[in-house]
PDB file of N, CA and C in Angstrom:
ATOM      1  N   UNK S   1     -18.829 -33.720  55.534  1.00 46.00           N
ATOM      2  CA  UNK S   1     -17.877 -34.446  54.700  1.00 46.00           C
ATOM      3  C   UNK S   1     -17.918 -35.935  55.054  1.00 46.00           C
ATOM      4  N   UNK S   2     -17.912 -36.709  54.207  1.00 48.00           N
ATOM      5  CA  UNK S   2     -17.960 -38.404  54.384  1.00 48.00           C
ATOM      6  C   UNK S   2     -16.627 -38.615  54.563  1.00 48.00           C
ATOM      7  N   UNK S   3     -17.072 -39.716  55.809  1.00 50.00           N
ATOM      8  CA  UNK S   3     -15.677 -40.169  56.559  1.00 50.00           C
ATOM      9  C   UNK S   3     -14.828 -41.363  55.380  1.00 50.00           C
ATOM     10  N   UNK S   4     -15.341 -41.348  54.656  1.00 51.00           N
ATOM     11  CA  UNK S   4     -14.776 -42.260  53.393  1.00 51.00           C
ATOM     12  C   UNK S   4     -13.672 -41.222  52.815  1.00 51.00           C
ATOM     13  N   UNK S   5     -13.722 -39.893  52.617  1.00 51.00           N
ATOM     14  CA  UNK S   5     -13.118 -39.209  51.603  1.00 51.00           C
ATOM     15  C   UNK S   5     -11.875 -38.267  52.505  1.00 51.00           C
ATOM     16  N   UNK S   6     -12.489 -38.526  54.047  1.00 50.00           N
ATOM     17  CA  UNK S   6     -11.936 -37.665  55.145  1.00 50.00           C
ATOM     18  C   UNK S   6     -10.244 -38.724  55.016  1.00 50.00           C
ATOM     19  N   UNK S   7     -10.593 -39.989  55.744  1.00 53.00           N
ATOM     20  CA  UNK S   7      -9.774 -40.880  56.059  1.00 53.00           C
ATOM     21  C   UNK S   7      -8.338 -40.756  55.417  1.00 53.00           C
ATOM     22  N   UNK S   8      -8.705 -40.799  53.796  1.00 55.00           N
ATOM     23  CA  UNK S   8      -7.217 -41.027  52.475  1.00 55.00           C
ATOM     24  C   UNK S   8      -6.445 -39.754  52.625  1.00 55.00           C
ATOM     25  N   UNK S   9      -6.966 -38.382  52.844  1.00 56.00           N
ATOM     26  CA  UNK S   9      -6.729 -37.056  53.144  1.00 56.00           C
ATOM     27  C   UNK S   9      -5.402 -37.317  54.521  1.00 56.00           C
ATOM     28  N   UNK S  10      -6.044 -37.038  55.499  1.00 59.00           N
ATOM     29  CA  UNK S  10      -5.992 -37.272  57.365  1.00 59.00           C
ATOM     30  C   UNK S  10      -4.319 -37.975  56.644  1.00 59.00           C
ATOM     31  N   UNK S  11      -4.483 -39.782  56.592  1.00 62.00           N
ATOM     32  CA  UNK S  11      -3.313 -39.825  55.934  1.00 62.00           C
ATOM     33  C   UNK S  11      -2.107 -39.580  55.005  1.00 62.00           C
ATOM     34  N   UNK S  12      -2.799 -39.136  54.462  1.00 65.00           N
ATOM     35  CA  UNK S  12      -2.055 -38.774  53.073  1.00 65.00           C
ATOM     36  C   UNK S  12      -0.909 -37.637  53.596  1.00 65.00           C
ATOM     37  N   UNK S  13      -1.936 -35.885  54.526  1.00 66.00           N
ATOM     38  CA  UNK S  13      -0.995 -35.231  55.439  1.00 66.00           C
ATOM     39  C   UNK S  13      -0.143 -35.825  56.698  1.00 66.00           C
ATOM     40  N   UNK S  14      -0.969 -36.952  57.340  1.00 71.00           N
ATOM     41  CA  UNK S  14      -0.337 -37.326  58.281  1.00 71.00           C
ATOM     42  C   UNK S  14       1.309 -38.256  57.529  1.00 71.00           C
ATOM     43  N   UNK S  15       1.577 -38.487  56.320  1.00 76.00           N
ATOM     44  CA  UNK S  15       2.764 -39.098  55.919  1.00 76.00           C
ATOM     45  C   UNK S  15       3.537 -37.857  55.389  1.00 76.00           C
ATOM     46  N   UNK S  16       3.140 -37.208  54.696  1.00 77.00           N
ATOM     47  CA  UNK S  16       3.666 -35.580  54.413  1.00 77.00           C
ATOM     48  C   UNK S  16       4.507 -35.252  55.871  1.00 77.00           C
ATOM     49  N   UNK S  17       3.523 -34.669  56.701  1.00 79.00           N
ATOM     50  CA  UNK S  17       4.375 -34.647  57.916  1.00 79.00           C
ATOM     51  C   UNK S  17       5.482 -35.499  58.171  1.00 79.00           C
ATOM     52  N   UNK S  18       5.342 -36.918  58.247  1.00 82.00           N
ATOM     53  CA  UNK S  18       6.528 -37.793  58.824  1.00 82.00           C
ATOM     54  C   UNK S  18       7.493 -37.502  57.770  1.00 82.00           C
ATOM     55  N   UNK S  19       7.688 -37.167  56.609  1.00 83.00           N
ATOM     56  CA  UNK S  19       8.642 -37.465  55.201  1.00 83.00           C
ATOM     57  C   UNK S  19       9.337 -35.991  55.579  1.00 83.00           C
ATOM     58  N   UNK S  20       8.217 -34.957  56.083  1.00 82.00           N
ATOM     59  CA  UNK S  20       8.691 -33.323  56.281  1.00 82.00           C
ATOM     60  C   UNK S  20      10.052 -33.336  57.323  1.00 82.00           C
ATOM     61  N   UNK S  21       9.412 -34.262  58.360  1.00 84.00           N
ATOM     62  CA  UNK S  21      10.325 -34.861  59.994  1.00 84.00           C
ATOM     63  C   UNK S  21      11.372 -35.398  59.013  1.00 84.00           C
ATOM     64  N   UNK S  22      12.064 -36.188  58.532  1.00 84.00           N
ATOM     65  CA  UNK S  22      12.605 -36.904  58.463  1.00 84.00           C
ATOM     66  C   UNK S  22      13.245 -36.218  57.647  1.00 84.00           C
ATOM     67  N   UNK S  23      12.950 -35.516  56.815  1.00 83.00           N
ATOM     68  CA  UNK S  23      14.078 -34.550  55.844  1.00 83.00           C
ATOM     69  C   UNK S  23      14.651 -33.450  56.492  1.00 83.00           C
ATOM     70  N   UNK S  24      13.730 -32.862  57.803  1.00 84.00           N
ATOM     71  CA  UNK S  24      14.461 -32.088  58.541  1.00 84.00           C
ATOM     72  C   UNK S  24      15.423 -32.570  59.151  1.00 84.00           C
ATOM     73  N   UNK S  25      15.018 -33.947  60.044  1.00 82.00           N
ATOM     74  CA  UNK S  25      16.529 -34.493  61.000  1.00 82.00           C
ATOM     75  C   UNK S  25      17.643 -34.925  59.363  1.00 82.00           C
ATOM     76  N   UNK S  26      17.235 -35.541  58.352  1.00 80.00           N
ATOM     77  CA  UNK S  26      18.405 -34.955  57.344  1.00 80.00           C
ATOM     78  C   UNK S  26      19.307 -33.893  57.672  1.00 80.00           C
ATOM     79  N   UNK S  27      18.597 -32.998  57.233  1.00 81.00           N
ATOM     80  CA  UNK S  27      19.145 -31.909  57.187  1.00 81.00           C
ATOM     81  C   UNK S  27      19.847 -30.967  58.355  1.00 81.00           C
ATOM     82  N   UNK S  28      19.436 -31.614  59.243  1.00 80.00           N
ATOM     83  CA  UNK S  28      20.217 -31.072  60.406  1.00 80.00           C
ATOM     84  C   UNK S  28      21.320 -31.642  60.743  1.00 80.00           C
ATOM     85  N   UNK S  29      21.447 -32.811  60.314  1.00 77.00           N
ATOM     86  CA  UNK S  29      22.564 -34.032  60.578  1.00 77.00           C
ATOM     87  C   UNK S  29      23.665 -33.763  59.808  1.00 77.00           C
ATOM     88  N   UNK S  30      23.352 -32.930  58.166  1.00 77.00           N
ATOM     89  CA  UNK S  30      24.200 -32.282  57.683  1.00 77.00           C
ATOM     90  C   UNK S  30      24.862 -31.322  57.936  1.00 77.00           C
ATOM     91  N   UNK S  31      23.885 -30.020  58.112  1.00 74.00           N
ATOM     92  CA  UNK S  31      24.224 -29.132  58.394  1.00 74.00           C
ATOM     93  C   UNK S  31      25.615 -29.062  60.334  1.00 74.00           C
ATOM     94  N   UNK S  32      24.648 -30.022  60.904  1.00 73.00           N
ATOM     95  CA  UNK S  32      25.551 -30.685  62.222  1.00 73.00           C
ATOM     96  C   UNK S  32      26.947 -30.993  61.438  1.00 73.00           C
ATOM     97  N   UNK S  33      27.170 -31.907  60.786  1.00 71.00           N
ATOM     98  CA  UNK S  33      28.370 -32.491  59.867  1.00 71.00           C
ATOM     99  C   UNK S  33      29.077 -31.389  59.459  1.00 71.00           C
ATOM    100  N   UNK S  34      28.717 -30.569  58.452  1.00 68.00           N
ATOM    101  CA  UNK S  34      29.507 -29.170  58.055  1.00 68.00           C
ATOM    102  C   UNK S  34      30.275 -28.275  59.125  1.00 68.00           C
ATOM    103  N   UNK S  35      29.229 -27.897  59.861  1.00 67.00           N
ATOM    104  CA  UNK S  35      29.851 -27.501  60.950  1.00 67.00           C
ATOM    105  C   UNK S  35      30.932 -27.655  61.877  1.00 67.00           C
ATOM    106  N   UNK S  36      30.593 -29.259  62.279  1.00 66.00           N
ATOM    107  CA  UNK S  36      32.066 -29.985  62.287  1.00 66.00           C
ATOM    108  C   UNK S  36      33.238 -29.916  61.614  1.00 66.00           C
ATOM    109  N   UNK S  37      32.917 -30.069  60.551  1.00 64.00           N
ATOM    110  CA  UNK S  37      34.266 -30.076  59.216  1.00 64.00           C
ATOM    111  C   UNK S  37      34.865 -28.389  59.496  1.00 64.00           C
ATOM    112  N   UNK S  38      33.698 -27.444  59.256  1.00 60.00           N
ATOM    113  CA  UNK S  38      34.020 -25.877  59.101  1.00 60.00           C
ATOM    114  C   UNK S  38      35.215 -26.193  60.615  1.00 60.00           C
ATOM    115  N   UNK S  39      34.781 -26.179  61.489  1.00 62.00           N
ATOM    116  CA  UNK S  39      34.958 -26.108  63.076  1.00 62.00           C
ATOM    117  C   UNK S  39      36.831 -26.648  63.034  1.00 62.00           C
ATOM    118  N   UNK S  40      37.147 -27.490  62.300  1.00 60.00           N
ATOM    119  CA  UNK S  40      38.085 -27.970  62.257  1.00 60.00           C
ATOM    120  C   UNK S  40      39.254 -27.562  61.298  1.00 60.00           C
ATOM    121  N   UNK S  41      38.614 -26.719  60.453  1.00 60.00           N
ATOM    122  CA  UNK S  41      39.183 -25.946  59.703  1.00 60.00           C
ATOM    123  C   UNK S  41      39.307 -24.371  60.070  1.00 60.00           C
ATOM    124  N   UNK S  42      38.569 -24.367  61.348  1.00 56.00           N
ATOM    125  CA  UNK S  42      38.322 -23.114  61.760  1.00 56.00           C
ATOM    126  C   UNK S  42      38.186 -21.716  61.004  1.00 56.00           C
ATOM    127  N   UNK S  43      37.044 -22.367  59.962  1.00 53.00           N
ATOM    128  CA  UNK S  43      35.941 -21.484  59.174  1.00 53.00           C
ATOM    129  C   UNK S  43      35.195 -21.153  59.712  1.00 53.00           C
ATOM    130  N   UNK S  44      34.467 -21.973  60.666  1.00 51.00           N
ATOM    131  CA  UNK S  44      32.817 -21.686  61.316  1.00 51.00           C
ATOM    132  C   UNK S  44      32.854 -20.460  61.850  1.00 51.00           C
ATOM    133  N   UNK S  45      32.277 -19.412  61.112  1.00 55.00           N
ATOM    134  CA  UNK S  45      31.610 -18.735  62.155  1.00 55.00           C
ATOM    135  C   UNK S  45      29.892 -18.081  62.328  1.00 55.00           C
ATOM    136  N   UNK S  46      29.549 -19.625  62.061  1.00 52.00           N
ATOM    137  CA  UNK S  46      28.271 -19.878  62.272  1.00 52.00           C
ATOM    138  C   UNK S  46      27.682 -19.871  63.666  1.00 52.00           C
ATOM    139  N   UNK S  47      26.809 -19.055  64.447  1.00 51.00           N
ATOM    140  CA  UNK S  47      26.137 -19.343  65.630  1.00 51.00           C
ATOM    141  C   UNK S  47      25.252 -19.940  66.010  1.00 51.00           C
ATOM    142  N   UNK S  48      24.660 -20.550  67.135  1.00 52.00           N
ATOM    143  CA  UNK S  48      23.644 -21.425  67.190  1.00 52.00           C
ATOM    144  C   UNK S  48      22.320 -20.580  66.665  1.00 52.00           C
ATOM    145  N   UNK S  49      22.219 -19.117  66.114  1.00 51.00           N
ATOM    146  CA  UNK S  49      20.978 -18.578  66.039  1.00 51.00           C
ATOM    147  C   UNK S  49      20.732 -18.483  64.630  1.00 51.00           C
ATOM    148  N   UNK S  50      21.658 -18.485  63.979  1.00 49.00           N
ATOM    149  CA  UNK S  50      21.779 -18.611  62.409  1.00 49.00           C
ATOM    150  C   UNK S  50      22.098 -19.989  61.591  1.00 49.00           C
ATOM    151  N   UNK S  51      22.632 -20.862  62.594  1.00 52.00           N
ATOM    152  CA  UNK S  51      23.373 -22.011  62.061  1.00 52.00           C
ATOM    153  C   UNK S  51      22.369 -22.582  60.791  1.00 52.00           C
ATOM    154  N   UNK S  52      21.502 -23.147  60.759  1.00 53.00           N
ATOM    155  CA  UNK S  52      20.365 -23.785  59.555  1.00 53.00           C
ATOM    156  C   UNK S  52      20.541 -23.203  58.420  1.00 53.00           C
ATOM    157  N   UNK S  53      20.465 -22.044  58.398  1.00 53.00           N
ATOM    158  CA  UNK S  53      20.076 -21.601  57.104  1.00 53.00           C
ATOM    159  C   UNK S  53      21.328 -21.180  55.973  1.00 53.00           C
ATOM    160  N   UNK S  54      22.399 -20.401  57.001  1.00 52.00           N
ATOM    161  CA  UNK S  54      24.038 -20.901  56.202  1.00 52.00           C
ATOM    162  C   UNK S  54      24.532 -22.255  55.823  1.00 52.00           C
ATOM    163  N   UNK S  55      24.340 -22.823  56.809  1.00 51.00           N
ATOM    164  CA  UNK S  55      25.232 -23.762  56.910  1.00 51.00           C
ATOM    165  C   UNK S  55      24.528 -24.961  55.125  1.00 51.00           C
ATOM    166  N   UNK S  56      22.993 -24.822  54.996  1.00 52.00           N
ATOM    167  CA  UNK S  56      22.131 -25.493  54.331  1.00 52.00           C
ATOM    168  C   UNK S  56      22.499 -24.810  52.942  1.00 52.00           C
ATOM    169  N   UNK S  57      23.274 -23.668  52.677  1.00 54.00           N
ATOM    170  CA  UNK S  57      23.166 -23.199  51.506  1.00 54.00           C
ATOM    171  C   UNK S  57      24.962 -23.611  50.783  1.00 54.00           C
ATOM    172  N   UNK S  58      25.260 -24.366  52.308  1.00 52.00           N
ATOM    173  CA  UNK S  58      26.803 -24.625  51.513  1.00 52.00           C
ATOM    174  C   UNK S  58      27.126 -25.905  52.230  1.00 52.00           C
ATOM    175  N   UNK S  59      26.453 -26.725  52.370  1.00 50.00           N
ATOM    176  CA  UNK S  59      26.035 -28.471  52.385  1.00 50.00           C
ATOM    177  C   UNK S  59      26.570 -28.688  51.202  1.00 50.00           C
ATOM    178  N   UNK S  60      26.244 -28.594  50.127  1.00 51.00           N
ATOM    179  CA  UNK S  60      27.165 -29.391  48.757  1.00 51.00           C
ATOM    180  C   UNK S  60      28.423 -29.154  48.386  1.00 51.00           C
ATOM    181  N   UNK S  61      29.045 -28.074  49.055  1.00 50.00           N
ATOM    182  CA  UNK S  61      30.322 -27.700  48.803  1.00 50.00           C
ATOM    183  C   UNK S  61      31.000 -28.424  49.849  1.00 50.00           C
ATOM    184  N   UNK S  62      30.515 -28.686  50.887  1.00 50.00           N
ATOM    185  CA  UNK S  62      31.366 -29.336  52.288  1.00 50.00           C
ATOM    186  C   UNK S  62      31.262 -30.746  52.314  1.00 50.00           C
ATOM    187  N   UNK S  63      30.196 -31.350  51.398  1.00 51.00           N
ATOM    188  CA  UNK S  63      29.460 -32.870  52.330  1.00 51.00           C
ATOM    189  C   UNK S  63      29.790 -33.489  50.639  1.00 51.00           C
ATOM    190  N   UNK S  64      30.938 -34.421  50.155  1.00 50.00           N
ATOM    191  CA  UNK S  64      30.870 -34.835  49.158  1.00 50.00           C
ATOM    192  C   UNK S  64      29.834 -35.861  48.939  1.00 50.00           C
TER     193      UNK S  64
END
């Protein structure tokens, strides 16, 4: 494969990745946030082994 056609690729995933990073710490910062809010309302009963994936499906109901 020519290192001409390799190069635009290499980057192209290597920014995918960083945009992937960066929507995850998003999303954790939310889901972190909800939790809080739940926690204070003493809704949460989210655990640290499940927390992501609840907490991500009711982010728009908690996080105006």
């Amino acid at each position: 494969m020519d290192t001409a056609t390799a190069e635009p690729a290499r980057g192209l995933a290597h920014k995918g990745a960083k945009k992937a990073e960066k929507l995850r710490r998003i999303q954790y910062a939310l889901n972190y946030r909800v939790r809080q809010i739940d926690d204070l309302k003493g809704l949460s009963r989210l655990t640290k082994r499940d927390k992501p994936f609840p907490a991500r499906l009711r982010v728009r109901e908690t996080v105006p």
